[in-house]
PDB file of C-alpha atoms in Angstrom:
ATOM      1  CA  UNK A   1      62.974  92.734 204.721  1.00  0.00           C
ATOM      2  CA  UNK A   2      64.490  96.101 203.832  1.00  0.00           C
ATOM      3  CA  UNK A   3      67.188  94.538 201.692  1.00  0.00           C
ATOM      4  CA  UNK A   4      70.802  95.605 201.722  1.00  0.00           C
ATOM      5  CA  UNK A   5      71.111  99.166 202.994  1.00  0.00           C
ATOM      6  CA  UNK A   6      73.903 101.482 201.917  1.00  0.00           C
ATOM      7  CA  UNK A   7      74.735 104.981 203.014  1.00  0.00           C
ATOM      8  CA  UNK A   8      75.246 107.575 201.867  1.00  0.00           C
ATOM      9  CA  UNK A   9      73.592 107.232 198.459  1.00  0.00           C
ATOM     10  CA  UNK A  10      75.687 110.052 197.061  1.00  0.00           C
ATOM     11  CA  UNK A  11      79.003 111.434 198.250  1.00  0.00           C
ATOM     12  CA  UNK A  12      80.928 114.328 196.798  1.00  0.00           C
ATOM     13  CA  UNK A  13      84.304 115.061 198.301  1.00  0.00           C
ATOM     14  CA  UNK A  14      87.555 116.764 197.491  1.00  0.00           C
ATOM     15  CA  UNK A  15      90.729 114.945 196.628  1.00  0.00           C
ATOM     16  CA  UNK A  16      92.694 114.006 199.722  1.00  0.00           C
ATOM     17  CA  UNK A  17      89.681 113.693 201.989  1.00  0.00           C
ATOM     18  CA  UNK A  18      88.716 110.510 203.791  1.00  0.00           C
ATOM     19  CA  UNK A  19      85.570 108.777 202.585  1.00  0.00           C
ATOM     20  CA  UNK A  20      83.631 106.137 204.496  1.00  0.00           C
ATOM     21  CA  UNK A  21      80.912 104.080 202.857  1.00  0.00           C
ATOM     22  CA  UNK A  22      78.557 102.022 204.963  1.00  0.00           C
ATOM     23  CA  UNK A  23      76.603  98.834 204.442  1.00  0.00           C
ATOM     24  CA  UNK A  24      74.028  96.870 206.391  1.00  0.00           C
ATOM     25  CA  UNK A  25      73.546  93.390 204.907  1.00  0.00           C
ATOM     26  CA  UNK A  26      70.305  91.453 204.960  1.00  0.00           C
ATOM     27  CA  UNK A  27      69.697  89.908 208.367  1.00  0.00           C
ATOM     28  CA  UNK A  28      70.843  86.288 208.457  1.00  0.00           C
ATOM     29  CA  UNK A  29      73.207  86.624 205.507  1.00  0.00           C
ATOM     30  CA  UNK A  30      76.745  85.689 206.477  1.00  0.00           C
ATOM     31  CA  UNK A  31      78.611  86.685 203.322  1.00  0.00           C
ATOM     32  CA  UNK A  32      79.230  90.279 202.284  1.00  0.00           C
ATOM     33  CA  UNK A  33      80.818  91.714 199.167  1.00  0.00           C
ATOM     34  CA  UNK A  34      81.997  95.175 198.164  1.00  0.00           C
ATOM     35  CA  UNK A  35      82.019  95.969 194.435  1.00  0.00           C
ATOM     36  CA  UNK A  36      83.051  99.005 192.426  1.00  0.00           C
ATOM     37  CA  UNK A  37      81.354  99.882 189.129  1.00  0.00           C
ATOM     38  CA  UNK A  38      82.817 102.184 186.489  1.00  0.00           C
ATOM     39  CA  UNK A  39      82.212 102.604 182.784  1.00  0.00           C
ATOM     40  CA  UNK A  40      85.786 101.634 181.990  1.00  0.00           C
ATOM     41  CA  UNK A  41      86.186  98.581 184.229  1.00  0.00           C
ATOM     42  CA  UNK A  42      82.625  97.397 184.751  1.00  0.00           C
ATOM     43  CA  UNK A  43      81.730  95.640 188.003  1.00  0.00           C
ATOM     44  CA  UNK A  44      84.785  94.690 190.055  1.00  0.00           C
ATOM     45  CA  UNK A  45      84.871  92.733 193.302  1.00  0.00           C
ATOM     46  CA  UNK A  46      86.910  94.606 195.892  1.00  0.00           C
ATOM     47  CA  UNK A  47      86.611  92.394 198.966  1.00  0.00           C
ATOM     48  CA  UNK A  48      84.597  89.467 200.295  1.00  0.00           C
ATOM     49  CA  UNK A  49      83.761  88.724 203.941  1.00  0.00           C
ATOM     50  CA  UNK A  50      82.426  85.462 205.322  1.00  0.00           C
ATOM     51  CA  UNK A  51      81.202  85.421 208.919  1.00  0.00           C
ATOM     52  CA  UNK A  52      82.759  88.878 209.375  1.00  0.00           C
ATOM     53  CA  UNK A  53      86.203  87.643 208.318  1.00  0.00           C
ATOM     54  CA  UNK A  54      87.853  88.985 205.142  1.00  0.00           C
ATOM     55  CA  UNK A  55      88.393  86.011 202.827  1.00  0.00           C
ATOM     56  CA  UNK A  56      89.494  87.631 199.588  1.00  0.00           C
ATOM     57  CA  UNK A  57      90.757  91.201 199.361  1.00  0.00           C
ATOM     58  CA  UNK A  58      92.727  90.726 196.155  1.00  0.00           C
ATOM     59  CA  UNK A  59      90.509  93.240 194.401  1.00  0.00           C
ATOM     60  CA  UNK A  60      91.297  96.110 196.749  1.00  0.00           C
ATOM     61  CA  UNK A  61      93.138  98.509 194.452  1.00  0.00           C
ATOM     62  CA  UNK A  62      95.732  99.811 196.871  1.00  0.00           C
ATOM     63  CA  UNK A  63      96.527 100.599 200.474  1.00  0.00           C
ATOM     64  CA  UNK A  64      94.314 103.673 200.372  1.00  0.00           C
ATOM     65  CA  UNK A  65      91.334 101.303 200.491  1.00  0.00           C
ATOM     66  CA  UNK A  66      90.372  99.414 203.629  1.00  0.00           C
ATOM     67  CA  UNK A  67      87.266  97.510 204.673  1.00  0.00           C
ATOM     68  CA  UNK A  68      86.001  96.279 207.998  1.00  0.00           C
ATOM     69  CA  UNK A  69      83.133  94.184 209.231  1.00  0.00           C
ATOM     70  CA  UNK A  70      82.985  94.558 213.024  1.00  0.00           C
ATOM     71  CA  UNK A  71      79.777  92.535 213.292  1.00  0.00           C
ATOM     72  CA  UNK A  72      77.290  90.611 211.196  1.00  0.00           C
ATOM     73  CA  UNK A  73      75.111  93.639 210.535  1.00  0.00           C
ATOM     74  CA  UNK A  74      77.586  96.321 209.527  1.00  0.00           C
ATOM     75  CA  UNK A  75      80.503  96.888 207.186  1.00  0.00           C
ATOM     76  CA  UNK A  76      82.497  99.915 206.071  1.00  0.00           C
ATOM     77  CA  UNK A  77      84.672 100.672 203.082  1.00  0.00           C
ATOM     78  CA  UNK A  78      87.104 103.493 203.663  1.00  0.00           C
ATOM     79  CA  UNK A  79      89.220 105.405 201.185  1.00  0.00           C
ATOM     80  CA  UNK A  80      91.990 107.561 202.604  1.00  0.00           C
ATOM     81  CA  UNK A  81      93.148 109.706 200.935  1.00  0.00           C
ATOM     82  CA  UNK A  82      90.607 109.808 198.121  1.00  0.00           C
ATOM     83  CA  UNK A  83      91.593 110.560 194.522  1.00  0.00           C
ATOM     84  CA  UNK A  84      89.531 111.573 191.458  1.00  0.00           C
ATOM     85  CA  UNK A  85      90.067 108.099 189.917  1.00  0.00           C
ATOM     86  CA  UNK A  86      88.158 106.617 192.852  1.00  0.00           C
ATOM     87  CA  UNK A  87      84.973 108.177 191.476  1.00  0.00           C
ATOM     88  CA  UNK A  88      82.569 105.297 190.859  1.00  0.00           C
ATOM     89  CA  UNK A  89      79.456 103.616 192.167  1.00  0.00           C
ATOM     90  CA  UNK A  90      80.231 101.320 195.078  1.00  0.00           C
ATOM     91  CA  UNK A  91      77.893  98.415 195.741  1.00  0.00           C
ATOM     92  CA  UNK A  92      77.560  96.203 198.756  1.00  0.00           C
ATOM     93  CA  UNK A  93      75.990  92.760 198.339  1.00  0.00           C
ATOM     94  CA  UNK A  94      75.166  89.961 200.746  1.00  0.00           C
ATOM     95  CA  UNK A  95      74.160  86.322 200.513  1.00  0.00           C
ATOM     96  CA  UNK A  96      73.569  83.236 202.635  1.00  0.00           C
ATOM     97  CA  UNK A  97      76.053  80.434 203.118  1.00  0.00           C
ATOM     98  CA  UNK A  98      79.381  79.772 201.485  1.00  0.00           C
ATOM     99  CA  UNK A  99      78.120  77.892 198.465  1.00  0.00           C
ATOM    100  CA  UNK A 100      76.914  79.865 195.520  1.00  0.00           C
ATOM    101  CA  UNK A 101      73.549  81.441 196.097  1.00  0.00           C
ATOM    102  CA  UNK A 102      72.014  84.656 194.899  1.00  0.00           C
ATOM    103  CA  UNK A 103      73.843  87.821 195.832  1.00  0.00           C
ATOM    104  CA  UNK A 104      71.522  90.626 196.884  1.00  0.00           C
ATOM    105  CA  UNK A 105      72.870  94.029 195.926  1.00  0.00           C
ATOM    106  CA  UNK A 106      72.262  97.292 197.706  1.00  0.00           C
ATOM    107  CA  UNK A 107      71.317 100.480 195.830  1.00  0.00           C
ATOM    108  CA  UNK A 108      74.918 101.670 195.705  1.00  0.00           C
ATOM    109  CA  UNK A 109      76.815 104.784 196.733  1.00  0.00           C
ATOM    110  CA  UNK A 110      77.771 107.156 193.943  1.00  0.00           C
ATOM    111  CA  UNK A 111      81.124 108.663 194.897  1.00  0.00           C
ATOM    112  CA  UNK A 112      82.505 111.735 193.168  1.00  0.00           C
ATOM    113  CA  UNK A 113      85.985 112.941 194.080  1.00  0.00           C
ATOM    114  CA  UNK A 114      86.845 116.370 192.724  1.00  0.00           C
TER     115      UNK A 114
ATOM    116  CA  UNK B   1      91.609  83.773 186.573  1.00  0.00           C
ATOM    117  CA  UNK B   2      88.239  83.756 184.896  1.00  0.00           C
ATOM    118  CA  UNK B   3      87.530  86.147 182.015  1.00  0.00           C
ATOM    119  CA  UNK B   4      83.968  86.791 180.852  1.00  0.00           C
ATOM    120  CA  UNK B   5      83.257  88.562 177.573  1.00  0.00           C
ATOM    121  CA  UNK B   6      79.803  89.880 176.751  1.00  0.00           C
ATOM    122  CA  UNK B   7      78.253  91.041 173.487  1.00  0.00           C
ATOM    123  CA  UNK B   8      76.744  93.274 172.313  1.00  0.00           C
ATOM    124  CA  UNK B   9      77.424  96.268 174.514  1.00  0.00           C
ATOM    125  CA  UNK B  10      74.204  97.936 173.367  1.00  0.00           C
ATOM    126  CA  UNK B  11      71.067  96.463 171.858  1.00  0.00           C
ATOM    127  CA  UNK B  12      67.911  98.157 170.605  1.00  0.00           C
ATOM    128  CA  UNK B  13      64.825  96.145 169.750  1.00  0.00           C
ATOM    129  CA  UNK B  14      61.227  96.925 168.937  1.00  0.00           C
ATOM    130  CA  UNK B  15      58.668  96.049 171.571  1.00  0.00           C
ATOM    131  CA  UNK B  16      57.519  92.498 171.038  1.00  0.00           C
ATOM    132  CA  UNK B  17      60.707  91.368 169.333  1.00  0.00           C
ATOM    133  CA  UNK B  18      63.266  89.055 170.899  1.00  0.00           C
ATOM    134  CA  UNK B  19      66.626  90.048 172.363  1.00  0.00           C
ATOM    135  CA  UNK B  20      69.688  87.841 172.646  1.00  0.00           C
ATOM    136  CA  UNK B  21      72.818  88.556 174.678  1.00  0.00           C
ATOM    137  CA  UNK B  22      75.857  86.316 174.407  1.00  0.00           C
ATOM    138  CA  UNK B  23      78.730  85.632 176.782  1.00  0.00           C
ATOM    139  CA  UNK B  24      81.869  83.549 176.696  1.00  0.00           C
ATOM    140  CA  UNK B  25      84.038  82.454 179.589  1.00  0.00           C
ATOM    141  CA  UNK B  26      87.570  81.175 179.835  1.00  0.00           C
ATOM    142  CA  UNK B  27      87.786  78.908 182.904  1.00  0.00           C
ATOM    143  CA  UNK B  28      86.513  75.409 182.176  1.00  0.00           C
ATOM    144  CA  UNK B  29      86.088  74.898 185.943  1.00  0.00           C
ATOM    145  CA  UNK B  30      83.287  77.481 186.069  1.00  0.00           C
ATOM    146  CA  UNK B  31      79.950  75.813 186.559  1.00  0.00           C
ATOM    147  CA  UNK B  32      77.520  78.492 187.731  1.00  0.00           C
ATOM    148  CA  UNK B  33      76.277  81.235 185.396  1.00  0.00           C
ATOM    149  CA  UNK B  34      73.944  83.912 186.760  1.00  0.00           C
ATOM    150  CA  UNK B  35      72.394  86.800 184.841  1.00  0.00           C
ATOM    151  CA  UNK B  36      71.712  90.130 186.487  1.00  0.00           C
ATOM    152  CA  UNK B  37      69.481  93.033 185.458  1.00  0.00           C
ATOM    153  CA  UNK B  38      70.420  96.535 186.551  1.00  0.00           C
ATOM    154  CA  UNK B  39      67.894  99.317 186.281  1.00  0.00           C
ATOM    155  CA  UNK B  40      68.913 102.952 186.387  1.00  0.00           C
ATOM    156  CA  UNK B  41      70.004 104.018 189.849  1.00  0.00           C
ATOM    157  CA  UNK B  42      69.709 100.543 191.326  1.00  0.00           C
ATOM    158  CA  UNK B  43      71.939  97.624 192.119  1.00  0.00           C
ATOM    159  CA  UNK B  44      72.051  94.510 189.925  1.00  0.00           C
ATOM    160  CA  UNK B  45      69.304  91.969 190.554  1.00  0.00           C
ATOM    161  CA  UNK B  46      69.504  88.270 189.721  1.00  0.00           C
ATOM    162  CA  UNK B  47      66.942  87.326 187.087  1.00  0.00           C
ATOM    163  CA  UNK B  48      67.951  83.778 186.183  1.00  0.00           C
ATOM    164  CA  UNK B  49      70.874  81.420 186.603  1.00  0.00           C
ATOM    165  CA  UNK B  50      72.035  78.125 185.149  1.00  0.00           C
ATOM    166  CA  UNK B  51      74.374  75.425 186.366  1.00  0.00           C
ATOM    167  CA  UNK B  52      76.676  73.313 184.267  1.00  0.00           C
ATOM    168  CA  UNK B  53      74.578  70.172 184.481  1.00  0.00           C
ATOM    169  CA  UNK B  54      71.779  71.887 182.591  1.00  0.00           C
ATOM    170  CA  UNK B  55      71.838  73.016 178.967  1.00  0.00           C
ATOM    171  CA  UNK B  56      68.820  75.304 179.060  1.00  0.00           C
ATOM    172  CA  UNK B  57      66.562  76.939 181.601  1.00  0.00           C
ATOM    173  CA  UNK B  58      63.438  78.985 181.056  1.00  0.00           C
ATOM    174  CA  UNK B  59      61.417  81.316 183.253  1.00  0.00           C
ATOM    175  CA  UNK B  60      58.438  82.885 181.526  1.00  0.00           C
ATOM    176  CA  UNK B  61      59.814  85.229 178.847  1.00  0.00           C
ATOM    177  CA  UNK B  62      63.483  84.717 179.662  1.00  0.00           C
ATOM    178  CA  UNK B  63      65.661  81.711 178.923  1.00  0.00           C
ATOM    179  CA  UNK B  64      69.328  80.893 179.216  1.00  0.00           C
ATOM    180  CA  UNK B  65      71.341  78.373 177.254  1.00  0.00           C
ATOM    181  CA  UNK B  66      74.743  76.964 178.098  1.00  0.00           C
ATOM    182  CA  UNK B  67      77.292  75.251 175.870  1.00  0.00           C
ATOM    183  CA  UNK B  68      80.100  74.013 178.133  1.00  0.00           C
ATOM    184  CA  UNK B  69      82.119  72.607 175.264  1.00  0.00           C
ATOM    185  CA  UNK B  70      82.284  75.967 173.541  1.00  0.00           C
ATOM    186  CA  UNK B  71      82.315  77.871 176.837  1.00  0.00           C
ATOM    187  CA  UNK B  72      79.492  80.186 175.950  1.00  0.00           C
ATOM    188  CA  UNK B  73      76.089  80.984 177.334  1.00  0.00           C
ATOM    189  CA  UNK B  74      73.268  83.229 176.223  1.00  0.00           C
ATOM    190  CA  UNK B  75      70.263  85.107 177.540  1.00  0.00           C
ATOM    191  CA  UNK B  76      67.105  85.167 175.440  1.00  0.00           C
ATOM    192  CA  UNK B  77      64.230  87.543 176.130  1.00  0.00           C
ATOM    193  CA  UNK B  78      61.095  86.991 174.095  1.00  0.00           C
ATOM    194  CA  UNK B  79      58.158  89.363 173.579  1.00  0.00           C
ATOM    195  CA  UNK B  80      60.194  92.264 174.917  1.00  0.00           C
ATOM    196  CA  UNK B  81      58.451  95.039 176.816  1.00  0.00           C
ATOM    197  CA  UNK B  82      59.588  98.585 177.637  1.00  0.00           C
ATOM    198  CA  UNK B  83      60.198  97.545 181.255  1.00  0.00           C
ATOM    199  CA  UNK B  84      62.846  95.127 180.009  1.00  0.00           C
ATOM    200  CA  UNK B  85      65.013  98.153 179.198  1.00  0.00           C
ATOM    201  CA  UNK B  86      68.021  97.953 181.500  1.00  0.00           C
ATOM    202  CA  UNK B  87      71.658  96.863 181.616  1.00  0.00           C
ATOM    203  CA  UNK B  88      72.123  93.114 181.712  1.00  0.00           C
ATOM    204  CA  UNK B  89      75.223  91.397 183.105  1.00  0.00           C
ATOM    205  CA  UNK B  90      76.290  87.819 182.668  1.00  0.00           C
ATOM    206  CA  UNK B  91      78.639  86.221 185.176  1.00  0.00           C
ATOM    207  CA  UNK B  92      80.548  83.015 185.780  1.00  0.00           C
ATOM    208  CA  UNK B  93      81.696  81.259 188.909  1.00  0.00           C
ATOM    209  CA  UNK B  94      82.671  77.937 190.376  1.00  0.00           C
ATOM    210  CA  UNK B  95      80.448  76.506 193.089  1.00  0.00           C
ATOM    211  CA  UNK B  96      81.073  75.148 196.543  1.00  0.00           C
ATOM    212  CA  UNK B  97      82.927  77.044 199.188  1.00  0.00           C
ATOM    213  CA  UNK B  98      84.054  80.520 198.232  1.00  0.00           C
ATOM    214  CA  UNK B  99      84.100  81.105 194.505  1.00  0.00           C
ATOM    215  CA  UNK B 100      84.613  84.549 193.025  1.00  0.00           C
ATOM    216  CA  UNK B 101      81.902  85.662 190.632  1.00  0.00           C
ATOM    217  CA  UNK B 102      83.331  87.318 187.510  1.00  0.00           C
ATOM    218  CA  UNK B 103      80.984  89.668 185.681  1.00  0.00           C
ATOM    219  CA  UNK B 104      80.775  90.532 182.002  1.00  0.00           C
ATOM    220  CA  UNK B 105      80.932  94.153 180.891  1.00  0.00           C
ATOM    221  CA  UNK B 106      77.181  94.549 180.495  1.00  0.00           C
ATOM    222  CA  UNK B 107      74.660  95.021 177.690  1.00  0.00           C
ATOM    223  CA  UNK B 108      72.430  98.072 177.619  1.00  0.00           C
ATOM    224  CA  UNK B 109      69.094  96.914 176.241  1.00  0.00           C
ATOM    225  CA  UNK B 110      66.619  99.455 174.926  1.00  0.00           C
ATOM    226  CA  UNK B 111      63.122  98.303 174.031  1.00  0.00           C
ATOM    227  CA  UNK B 112      61.458 100.796 171.735  1.00  0.00           C
ATOM    228  CA  UNK B 113      57.681 101.064 172.199  1.00  0.00           C
TER     229      UNK B 113
END
Protein backbone atom coordinates (compact mmCIF):
# COMPACT_ATOMS: atom_id res chain seq x y z
CA UNK A 1 0.00 0.00 0.00
CA UNK A 2 1.24 3.50 -0.82
CA UNK A 3 0.17 4.87 2.54
CA UNK A 4 -1.55 8.18 3.02
CA UNK A 5 -0.84 10.48 0.09
CA UNK A 6 -0.77 14.25 0.42
CA UNK A 7 -0.30 16.92 -2.19
CA UNK A 8 1.35 19.24 -2.68
CA UNK A 9 4.34 18.52 -0.44
CA UNK A 10 5.28 22.19 -0.38
CA UNK A 11 3.15 25.25 -1.04
CA UNK A 12 4.27 28.85 -1.04
CA UNK A 13 1.60 31.46 -1.54
CA UNK A 14 0.93 35.10 -0.91
CA UNK A 15 -1.35 36.39 1.79
CA UNK A 16 -4.95 36.55 0.63
CA UNK A 17 -4.67 33.69 -1.83
CA UNK A 18 -6.73 30.52 -1.62
CA UNK A 19 -4.87 27.36 -0.69
CA UNK A 20 -6.14 23.82 -1.19
CA UNK A 21 -4.43 20.84 0.39
CA UNK A 22 -5.29 17.34 -0.73
CA UNK A 23 -5.28 13.94 0.91
CA UNK A 24 -5.86 10.38 -0.21
CA UNK A 25 -6.30 8.05 2.78
CA UNK A 26 -5.27 4.42 2.86
CA UNK A 27 -7.77 2.25 1.02
CA UNK A 28 -10.26 0.69 3.42
CA UNK A 29 -9.70 3.24 6.17
CA UNK A 30 -12.93 4.98 7.09
CA UNK A 31 -11.62 7.65 9.46
CA UNK A 32 -9.63 10.67 8.34
CA UNK A 33 -7.96 13.42 10.34
CA UNK A 34 -6.40 16.76 9.44
CA UNK A 35 -3.70 18.07 11.78
CA UNK A 36 -1.62 21.23 11.84
CA UNK A 37 1.91 21.27 13.27
CA UNK A 38 3.77 24.39 14.36
CA UNK A 39 6.67 25.00 16.71
CA UNK A 40 4.51 27.12 18.98
CA UNK A 41 1.40 24.94 19.21
CA UNK A 42 2.69 21.47 18.40
CA UNK A 43 0.36 18.99 16.70
CA UNK A 44 -3.26 20.15 16.67
CA UNK A 45 -6.28 18.25 15.41
CA UNK A 46 -8.27 20.42 13.01
CA UNK A 47 -11.07 18.10 11.90
CA UNK A 48 -12.07 14.45 11.98
CA UNK A 49 -14.20 12.59 9.42
CA UNK A 50 -15.80 9.19 9.87
CA UNK A 51 -17.33 7.53 6.81
CA UNK A 52 -16.92 10.83 4.94
CA UNK A 53 -18.96 12.74 7.53
CA UNK A 54 -17.34 15.48 9.65
CA UNK A 55 -17.64 14.40 13.28
CA UNK A 56 -15.51 16.93 15.11
CA UNK A 57 -14.44 20.24 13.59
CA UNK A 58 -13.86 22.03 16.89
CA UNK A 59 -10.20 22.44 16.05
CA UNK A 60 -10.78 24.40 12.86
CA UNK A 61 -9.32 27.79 13.76
CA UNK A 62 -11.81 30.02 12.00
CA UNK A 63 -14.19 30.36 9.08
CA UNK A 64 -11.29 30.80 6.68
CA UNK A 65 -10.67 27.06 7.04
CA UNK A 66 -12.95 24.47 5.49
CA UNK A 67 -12.61 20.75 4.84
CA UNK A 68 -14.51 18.33 2.67
CA UNK A 69 -14.52 14.62 2.07
CA UNK A 70 -16.63 13.96 -1.04
CA UNK A 71 -15.80 10.25 -1.06
CA UNK A 72 -13.87 7.63 0.86
CA UNK A 73 -10.67 8.17 -1.09
CA UNK A 74 -10.28 11.94 -1.13
CA UNK A 75 -10.33 14.91 1.21
CA UNK A 76 -9.41 18.58 0.90
CA UNK A 77 -8.51 21.28 3.38
CA UNK A 78 -9.02 24.77 2.06
CA UNK A 79 -7.85 28.08 3.46
CA UNK A 80 -9.41 31.20 2.01
CA UNK A 81 -8.05 33.80 2.37
CA UNK A 82 -4.67 32.61 3.63
CA UNK A 83 -2.66 34.57 6.20
CA UNK A 84 1.02 34.39 7.26
CA UNK A 85 -0.01 32.81 10.61
CA UNK A 86 -1.38 29.84 8.67
CA UNK A 87 2.18 28.85 7.80
CA UNK A 88 2.67 25.34 9.19
CA UNK A 89 2.96 21.71 8.22
CA UNK A 90 -0.44 20.16 7.62
CA UNK A 91 -0.81 16.42 8.08
CA UNK A 92 -3.56 14.09 7.01
CA UNK A 93 -3.98 10.78 8.84
CA UNK A 94 -6.32 7.84 8.41
CA UNK A 95 -7.30 4.77 10.39
CA UNK A 96 -9.74 1.87 10.41
CA UNK A 97 -12.91 1.73 12.46
CA UNK A 98 -14.24 4.05 15.11
CA UNK A 99 -12.47 2.53 18.08
CA UNK A 100 -8.94 3.57 18.76
CA UNK A 101 -6.48 2.05 16.36
CA UNK A 102 -3.25 3.29 14.90
CA UNK A 103 -3.45 6.50 12.93
CA UNK A 104 -1.34 6.45 9.78
CA UNK A 105 0.06 9.86 8.93
CA UNK A 106 0.88 11.19 5.50
CA UNK A 107 4.16 12.99 4.76
CA UNK A 108 2.59 16.41 5.28
CA UNK A 109 2.27 19.61 3.29
CA UNK A 110 4.57 22.44 4.30
CA UNK A 111 2.63 25.66 3.75
CA UNK A 112 4.34 29.04 3.69
CA UNK A 113 2.20 32.17 3.39
CA UNK A 114 4.17 35.33 2.67
CA UNK B 1 -10.48 18.65 27.78
CA UNK B 2 -7.37 16.55 28.00
CA UNK B 3 -3.98 18.21 28.54
CA UNK B 4 -0.75 16.29 27.92
CA UNK B 5 2.59 17.63 29.13
CA UNK B 6 5.86 16.16 27.90
CA UNK B 7 9.41 16.48 29.18
CA UNK B 8 12.14 17.10 28.29
CA UNK B 9 11.78 19.10 25.11
CA UNK B 10 15.27 18.10 23.99
CA UNK B 11 17.44 15.18 25.00
CA UNK B 12 20.98 14.26 23.96
CA UNK B 13 22.45 10.89 24.81
CA UNK B 14 25.54 8.96 23.84
CA UNK B 15 25.04 5.98 21.58
CA UNK B 16 24.38 2.93 23.69
CA UNK B 17 22.96 4.85 26.62
CA UNK B 18 19.29 4.86 27.60
CA UNK B 19 16.79 7.64 26.97
CA UNK B 20 13.67 8.35 29.00
CA UNK B 21 10.82 10.66 28.04
CA UNK B 22 8.05 11.45 30.50
CA UNK B 23 4.46 12.59 30.02
CA UNK B 24 1.59 13.51 32.28
CA UNK B 25 -2.08 13.76 31.42
CA UNK B 26 -5.01 15.43 33.09
CA UNK B 27 -8.16 13.45 32.18
CA UNK B 28 -8.59 10.38 34.36
CA UNK B 29 -10.94 8.95 31.70
CA UNK B 30 -8.06 8.59 29.23
CA UNK B 31 -7.12 4.98 28.79
CA UNK B 32 -5.08 4.73 25.59
CA UNK B 33 -1.54 6.12 25.35
CA UNK B 34 0.32 5.91 22.04
CA UNK B 35 3.86 7.08 21.31
CA UNK B 36 4.83 8.43 17.92
CA UNK B 37 8.24 8.93 16.30
CA UNK B 38 8.65 11.69 13.74
CA UNK B 39 11.70 11.74 11.53
CA UNK B 40 12.74 14.84 9.64
CA UNK B 41 10.41 15.61 6.77
CA UNK B 42 8.00 12.81 7.60
CA UNK B 43 4.74 12.34 9.40
CA UNK B 44 4.56 10.83 12.90
CA UNK B 45 4.64 7.04 13.05
CA UNK B 46 3.27 4.93 15.89
CA UNK B 47 6.05 3.01 17.62
CA UNK B 48 4.30 1.60 20.68
CA UNK B 49 1.11 2.08 22.65
CA UNK B 50 -0.26 1.06 26.03
CA UNK B 51 -3.75 0.72 27.42
CA UNK B 52 -4.86 1.44 30.94
CA UNK B 53 -5.21 -2.19 31.96
CA UNK B 54 -1.48 -2.69 31.50
CA UNK B 55 1.30 -1.15 33.58
CA UNK B 56 4.19 -1.85 31.23
CA UNK B 57 4.76 -2.95 27.67
CA UNK B 58 8.00 -3.75 25.91
CA UNK B 59 8.98 -4.14 22.27
CA UNK B 60 12.64 -4.91 21.72
CA UNK B 61 14.60 -1.82 22.79
CA UNK B 62 11.59 0.34 23.62
CA UNK B 63 9.27 0.09 26.61
CA UNK B 64 6.45 2.15 28.02
CA UNK B 65 5.24 2.37 31.59
CA UNK B 66 1.94 3.73 32.84
CA UNK B 67 0.96 4.92 36.30
CA UNK B 68 -2.78 5.66 36.21
CA UNK B 69 -2.89 6.80 39.81
CA UNK B 70 -0.30 9.49 39.19
CA UNK B 71 -1.48 10.07 35.62
CA UNK B 72 1.92 9.73 34.05
CA UNK B 73 3.52 7.50 31.49
CA UNK B 74 7.02 7.17 30.13
CA UNK B 75 8.94 5.95 27.11
CA UNK B 76 12.23 4.14 27.66
CA UNK B 77 14.70 3.47 24.86
CA UNK B 78 17.63 1.26 25.73
CA UNK B 79 20.90 0.80 23.81
CA UNK B 80 20.19 3.90 21.75
CA UNK B 81 21.40 4.06 18.17
CA UNK B 82 21.88 7.05 15.84
CA UNK B 83 18.74 6.05 13.92
CA UNK B 84 16.74 6.64 17.10
CA UNK B 85 17.36 10.37 16.62
CA UNK B 86 13.97 11.93 15.95
CA UNK B 87 11.14 13.83 17.63
CA UNK B 88 9.00 11.68 19.89
CA UNK B 89 5.41 12.51 20.82
CA UNK B 90 3.31 11.03 23.56
CA UNK B 91 -0.47 11.15 23.35
CA UNK B 92 -3.55 10.31 25.36
CA UNK B 93 -7.06 9.33 24.40
CA UNK B 94 -10.17 7.55 25.54
CA UNK B 95 -11.19 4.43 23.65
CA UNK B 96 -14.39 3.27 22.04
CA UNK B 97 -16.29 5.31 19.53
CA UNK B 98 -14.72 8.61 18.58
CA UNK B 99 -12.12 9.80 21.04
CA UNK B 100 -9.86 12.74 20.31
CA UNK B 101 -6.16 12.01 20.60
CA UNK B 102 -4.29 14.79 22.43
CA UNK B 103 -0.58 15.01 21.69
CA UNK B 104 2.27 16.20 23.88
CA UNK B 105 4.61 18.92 22.65
CA UNK B 106 7.35 16.54 21.55
CA UNK B 107 10.88 15.61 22.59
CA UNK B 108 13.76 16.02 20.16
CA UNK B 109 16.12 13.13 20.83
CA UNK B 110 19.68 13.28 19.56
CA UNK B 111 21.84 10.17 19.81
CA UNK B 112 25.49 11.09 19.56
CA UNK B 113 27.65 8.43 17.88
